Coordinates of C-alpha atoms in Angstrom, one line a residue:
M25 CA 83.2 -11.1 38.1
E26 CA 80.5 -9.7 35.9
K27 CA 79.7 -6.2 35.8
S28 CA 76.3 -5.0 37.1
N29 CA 73.7 -3.4 34.9
S30 CA 74.5 -0.2 36.5
E31 CA 77.9 -0.4 35.8
I32 CA 77.7 -1.4 32.3
E33 CA 75.3 1.4 31.8
N34 CA 77.9 3.9 33.5
S35 CA 80.4 2.8 31.3
E36 CA 78.5 3.3 27.9
N37 CA 77.2 6.6 29.3
A38 CA 81.0 7.3 29.8
E39 CA 81.8 6.2 26.3
D40 CA 78.9 8.5 24.6
L41 CA 80.2 11.4 26.3
S42 CA 83.8 10.7 25.4
N43 CA 82.4 10.6 21.7
I44 CA 80.6 13.9 22.1
E45 CA 83.6 15.7 23.3
N46 CA 85.7 14.0 20.6
I47 CA 83.6 14.5 17.3
A48 CA 82.4 17.2 15.8
Y49 CA 79.8 17.8 12.7
I50 CA 80.5 20.2 10.3
D51 CA 78.4 21.2 7.1
I52 CA 80.5 23.0 4.5
N53 CA 77.9 24.7 2.2
G54 CA 76.0 21.4 2.0
T55 CA 78.8 18.9 2.3
K56 CA 78.6 17.2 5.6
M57 CA 81.1 15.6 7.5
A58 CA 82.2 14.1 10.9
I59 CA 85.4 15.3 12.4
E60 CA 87.0 13.0 15.1
L61 CA 89.6 14.8 17.5
L62 CA 92.5 12.6 18.4
D63 CA 94.6 13.0 21.3
S64 CA 96.5 16.1 21.4
Q65 CA 100.2 16.7 21.1
K66 CA 101.8 19.7 23.1
Y67 CA 105.2 21.4 23.3
E68 CA 105.8 24.6 25.1
N69 CA 102.9 27.0 23.8
V70 CA 101.8 25.0 21.1
E71 CA 99.0 22.4 20.8
A72 CA 98.3 20.4 17.7
I73 CA 95.2 18.1 17.9
P74 CA 95.3 15.6 14.9
I75 CA 91.8 15.1 13.2
K76 CA 90.2 12.3 11.2
S77 CA 87.1 12.7 9.0
D78 CA 84.6 10.1 8.2
F79 CA 85.5 10.5 4.5
F80 CA 88.6 8.9 2.9
G81 CA 89.1 10.4 -0.7
K82 CA 90.1 7.8 -3.0
K83 CA 90.4 9.7 -6.4
D84 CA 94.2 10.0 -7.5
F85 CA 95.9 13.4 -7.5
I86 CA 99.5 14.2 -7.7
T87 CA 100.9 16.8 -5.7
L88 CA 103.1 19.8 -6.5
K89 CA 106.4 18.1 -5.1
K90 CA 105.6 14.8 -6.6
G91 CA 104.7 16.1 -9.9
Y92 CA 108.1 18.5 -9.9
E93 CA 110.0 15.7 -8.7
M94 CA 108.5 13.4 -11.7
D95 CA 109.1 16.4 -14.0
L96 CA 105.3 16.2 -14.7
V97 CA 104.6 19.7 -13.4
E98 CA 106.0 23.0 -14.5
I99 CA 105.0 26.5 -12.8
K100 CA 106.8 29.6 -14.7
E101 CA 106.5 33.2 -15.4
L102 CA 104.1 34.5 -18.3
E103 CA 105.7 35.4 -21.3
N104 CA 105.0 39.1 -20.3
S105 CA 105.5 38.5 -16.3
T106 CA 103.0 39.7 -14.0
V107 CA 103.1 39.8 -10.0
N108 CA 99.7 38.2 -9.4
T109 CA 99.5 35.5 -12.3
V110 CA 101.7 32.5 -13.4
L111 CA 101.5 29.6 -15.8
C112 CA 101.0 26.0 -14.3
K113 CA 101.4 23.1 -16.8
N114 CA 100.2 19.6 -15.5
D115 CA 101.6 16.9 -17.9
S116 CA 100.5 14.1 -15.6
V117 CA 97.5 11.8 -16.2
V118 CA 95.6 12.6 -13.2
P119 CA 94.8 16.0 -11.9
L120 CA 97.3 18.3 -10.0
I121 CA 96.2 19.1 -6.4
L122 CA 97.8 23.0 -5.8
I123 CA 97.1 24.0 -2.0
D124 CA 96.0 27.6 -0.8
D125 CA 99.1 29.3 0.4
D126 CA 101.6 26.8 -0.5
E127 CA 104.7 28.7 -1.6
I128 CA 107.0 28.4 -4.6
T129 CA 110.1 29.9 -5.0
G130 CA 112.4 31.3 -7.7
A131 CA 111.7 33.0 -11.0
M132 CA 111.1 36.6 -10.6
Q133 CA 110.1 36.5 -7.3
N134 CA 108.7 34.0 -4.6
R135 CA 104.9 33.6 -4.7
I136 CA 102.2 31.8 -2.5
I137 CA 99.1 29.9 -4.3
N138 CA 96.2 32.1 -3.6
D139 CA 93.3 29.2 -3.8
T140 CA 93.4 25.4 -3.6
L141 CA 92.9 24.1 -7.3
L142 CA 93.0 20.9 -9.1
I143 CA 94.5 21.5 -12.4
P144 CA 93.1 18.9 -15.0
A145 CA 95.2 16.3 -16.3
Q146 CA 97.6 17.4 -19.4
S147 CA 96.5 20.8 -19.4
S148 CA 97.9 24.4 -19.0
I149 CA 96.2 27.1 -16.8
N150 CA 97.2 30.5 -15.6
I151 CA 97.0 30.7 -11.8
H152 CA 96.6 33.4 -9.4
V153 CA 99.5 33.9 -6.8
S154 CA 100.3 36.6 -4.3
C155 CA 104.2 37.7 -3.8
T156 CA 105.9 36.9 -0.9
E157 CA 109.2 38.6 -1.6
H158 CA 108.6 42.5 -2.1
G159 CA 112.0 43.5 -2.7
R160 CA 112.7 41.5 -5.8
W161 CA 111.6 41.4 -9.4
H162 CA 114.4 39.5 -11.3
T163 CA 115.6 36.2 -12.0
R164 CA 118.6 34.8 -10.3
G165 CA 120.1 33.3 -13.5
E166 CA 119.8 33.3 -17.3
G167 CA 117.8 31.3 -20.0
E168 CA 114.3 30.2 -19.6
A169 CA 115.0 27.7 -16.7
S170 CA 115.7 30.8 -14.6
R171 CA 111.7 31.8 -15.1
T172 CA 110.5 28.6 -13.6
F173 CA 109.6 27.9 -9.8
K174 CA 110.2 25.0 -7.5
P175 CA 108.3 24.0 -4.5
S176 CA 109.2 25.9 -1.2
L177 CA 109.8 24.0 2.1
Y178 CA 107.1 26.5 3.6
S179 CA 103.8 27.9 3.2
A180 CA 102.8 31.1 4.1
N181 CA 103.0 32.0 8.1
H182 CA 99.4 31.9 9.9
S183 CA 99.0 35.5 10.3
T184 CA 99.5 35.9 6.8
R185 CA 97.0 33.3 5.7
S186 CA 94.6 34.5 8.3
R187 CA 94.9 38.1 7.1
K188 CA 94.7 37.0 3.3
S189 CA 91.6 34.6 4.3
R190 CA 89.6 37.3 5.8
A191 CA 90.4 39.7 2.4
S192 CA 89.7 37.3 0.3
Y193 CA 86.0 36.5 1.8
E194 CA 85.3 40.2 1.6
E195 CA 86.6 40.3 -1.9
R196 CA 89.2 42.8 -1.3
D197 CA 92.7 43.1 -3.1
Y198 CA 95.2 41.2 -0.6
Q199 CA 98.4 41.6 -2.1
G200 CA 99.3 44.6 -0.1
E201 CA 97.8 42.5 2.9
V202 CA 100.2 39.8 2.2
W203 CA 103.2 42.5 2.0
D204 CA 102.0 44.4 5.2
S205 CA 101.8 41.0 6.9
I206 CA 105.4 39.8 5.9
S207 CA 107.0 43.2 7.0
E208 CA 105.1 43.1 10.3
F209 CA 106.0 39.7 10.9
E210 CA 109.9 40.7 10.4
S211 CA 109.4 43.6 13.0
R212 CA 108.0 41.2 15.5
S213 CA 110.9 38.8 15.2
N214 CA 113.5 41.6 15.0
F215 CA 114.8 40.4 11.7
K216 CA 115.3 42.2 8.2
S217 CA 115.3 40.1 4.9
M218 CA 117.3 41.8 2.2
T219 CA 114.2 41.2 -0.2
S220 CA 111.5 41.1 2.2
A221 CA 111.1 37.5 1.7
L222 CA 108.9 35.4 3.7
N223 CA 111.5 32.5 3.0
D224 CA 114.2 34.5 4.8
S225 CA 112.1 34.9 8.1
Y226 CA 111.5 30.8 8.2
E227 CA 115.1 30.1 7.5
N228 CA 116.3 32.7 10.4
L229 CA 114.0 30.8 12.7
K230 CA 114.5 27.2 11.4
D231 CA 116.4 25.9 14.3
K232 CA 114.0 26.8 16.8
Q233 CA 111.2 25.6 14.7
N234 CA 113.1 22.2 14.5
D235 CA 112.7 21.9 18.4
Y236 CA 109.1 22.0 18.1
L237 CA 108.5 20.3 14.8
S238 CA 109.9 17.0 16.4
K239 CA 107.1 17.1 18.9
F240 CA 104.3 16.7 16.5
H241 CA 103.9 13.7 14.8
I242 CA 101.5 11.9 12.3
E243 CA 98.8 9.6 13.5
D244 CA 97.5 6.8 11.5
G245 CA 94.6 7.9 9.2
Q246 CA 95.0 11.5 10.2
N247 CA 94.0 13.9 7.4
G248 CA 93.9 17.2 9.2
V249 CA 94.9 19.0 12.2
I250 CA 94.0 22.0 14.9
F251 CA 96.4 24.0 16.1
I252 CA 96.1 25.9 19.6
V253 CA 99.0 28.8 20.4
N254 CA 99.3 30.3 23.4
G255 CA 95.7 28.8 24.6
E256 CA 93.9 30.2 21.7
L257 CA 92.5 28.2 18.6
K258 CA 94.1 29.4 15.5
G259 CA 93.5 27.2 12.5
L260 CA 91.8 24.1 11.3
E261 CA 93.4 22.3 8.2
L262 CA 91.5 19.4 6.6
F263 CA 92.9 17.3 3.4
Y264 CA 91.3 15.1 1.0
N265 CA 93.0 11.9 2.6
H266 CA 95.8 10.9 4.6
R267 CA 98.6 10.6 1.7
I268 CA 98.0 14.3 0.7
Y269 CA 98.0 15.3 4.3
K270 CA 101.4 13.5 5.2
E271 CA 103.0 15.7 2.4
Y272 CA 101.9 19.0 4.1
H273 CA 102.1 18.1 7.7
E274 CA 105.6 19.6 8.1
K275 CA 104.7 22.9 6.3
L276 CA 101.4 23.2 8.4
C277 CA 103.2 23.1 11.6
R278 CA 106.0 25.4 10.6
S279 CA 103.4 28.0 9.7
Y280 CA 102.0 28.1 13.1
I281 CA 105.3 27.2 15.3
I282 CA 107.2 30.4 13.3
E283 CA 104.4 32.7 15.1
A284 CA 104.5 30.8 18.4
I285 CA 108.1 31.2 18.6
V286 CA 107.7 35.2 18.1
E287 CA 104.6 35.7 20.3
K288 CA 105.4 33.2 23.3
K289 CA 103.0 33.8 26.1
S290 CA 101.8 31.8 29.4
V291 CA 99.5 29.0 28.2
D292 CA 95.9 28.3 29.2
N293 CA 94.3 25.1 28.3
I294 CA 91.4 25.6 25.9
D295 CA 88.2 23.7 27.1
R296 CA 87.4 20.8 24.8
L297 CA 83.9 21.7 24.6
E298 CA 84.4 25.0 23.8
L299 CA 86.7 23.9 21.1
M300 CA 84.0 21.7 19.6
N301 CA 81.2 24.4 19.7
L302 CA 83.7 26.3 17.9
L303 CA 84.0 23.9 15.3
E304 CA 80.5 23.2 15.0
N305 CA 79.4 26.9 14.4
I306 CA 81.5 26.7 11.3
S307 CA 78.2 25.2 9.8
Q308 CA 76.4 28.4 10.6
S309 CA 78.8 30.5 8.7
E310 CA 78.3 32.8 5.5
F311 CA 79.0 30.7 2.5
K312 CA 80.1 31.7 -1.1
S313 CA 80.7 29.6 -3.8
K314 CA 82.3 30.4 -7.1
K315 CA 83.5 28.1 -10.2
S316 CA 87.1 27.4 -9.7
I317 CA 89.4 27.9 -12.6
G318 CA 90.3 24.4 -12.2
L319 CA 87.9 21.2 -11.5
G320 CA 85.4 21.8 -8.9
D321 CA 84.2 25.0 -7.0
N322 CA 86.1 27.1 -4.5
I323 CA 84.2 27.9 -1.3
K324 CA 84.6 31.0 0.9
F325 CA 83.0 31.3 4.2
S326 CA 83.1 33.7 7.3
N327 CA 81.6 33.8 10.9
D328 CA 82.3 36.1 14.0
F329 CA 85.5 34.1 15.0
G330 CA 87.0 33.8 11.7
S331 CA 87.3 32.9 8.1
G332 CA 88.0 29.9 5.9
S333 CA 87.9 28.6 2.4
G334 CA 87.9 25.1 0.4
L335 CA 87.5 23.3 -2.6
I336 CA 84.6 20.9 -3.5
W337 CA 84.4 18.7 -6.4
E338 CA 82.1 15.9 -7.5
D339 CA 80.5 16.4 -3.9
E340 CA 83.6 15.7 -2.1
L341 CA 85.7 18.2 0.2
I342 CA 89.1 18.3 -1.6
H343 CA 90.7 20.6 1.0
M344 CA 89.6 23.2 3.7
T345 CA 91.1 25.7 6.0
F346 CA 89.5 27.9 8.7
F347 CA 91.5 30.7 10.7
K348 CA 90.6 32.7 13.7
D349 CA 90.9 36.4 12.9
F350 CA 94.3 37.9 13.1
V351 CA 94.4 40.7 15.8
I352 CA 96.5 43.3 16.6
N353 CA 96.1 45.8 19.6
E354 CA 92.5 44.5 19.6
V355 CA 92.0 45.3 15.9
I356 CA 90.9 42.5 13.6
I357 CA 92.9 42.6 10.5

């Protein structure tokens, strides 16, 4: 039996409403995009909402993990080692993408990348990093090889990333923020690393993380994710394309899961329209743009809800993060 005109109209209206509830339009300092929210995935007090953008980046980049495995990328201490700068060498024929807050381990102490960067093909650049292992300043071996880094299984945890993002936007030195955040997380998780290494905190809770991790899978075409913990939006992660996102999916999940494990609360569902409004309000942020030390421009932005950053190159968004401000005892940090 054919549908009546009114039934068809109601069906179309319902579809339009569904689209409105699942697509957010965001303008990042002039770079416009639509983001589709896919079906959410939930476990315990964590909700992950896979997202797809209306662009699919076709430029070819090599990731840190792939570059390291192929012996095309090397990150090592400077000749005269310093905490917040290391040397990155890219021998690949394509740009190397380094992701903000990705951890590198070894050398004199573990570090995280300070900003998302594109390192030009066949070039060497001094890059800015933050220490995530306050209690060590020596190599764990002999010779030049002991001064090099390898990719970590982890990135910085959400609270550290949020605090670093806010301090970076406000142009404050944030090495102290990173150390304080790692120390406070150890207190919250009743754990103490011998060298105050964030990596050790992850290893300490790895089995519990794995229980969560198995519940969050990658959707076809997914190039980003929104995380909600204890009923609160915590962060948005958006990557250039599906291929790059896949390499970082597990790290991203762990960075939120580890917080959810130690701050477990009763869960209230967040309203989808409220969530869409929060996302679209990103466009109303105050933006700052600065030429990157690599390719493109680094973007920092802030609004009443939180802060974020990104990298734009040749009018394409390469990577973007946005975090709810981290709050302790009703004080924004």
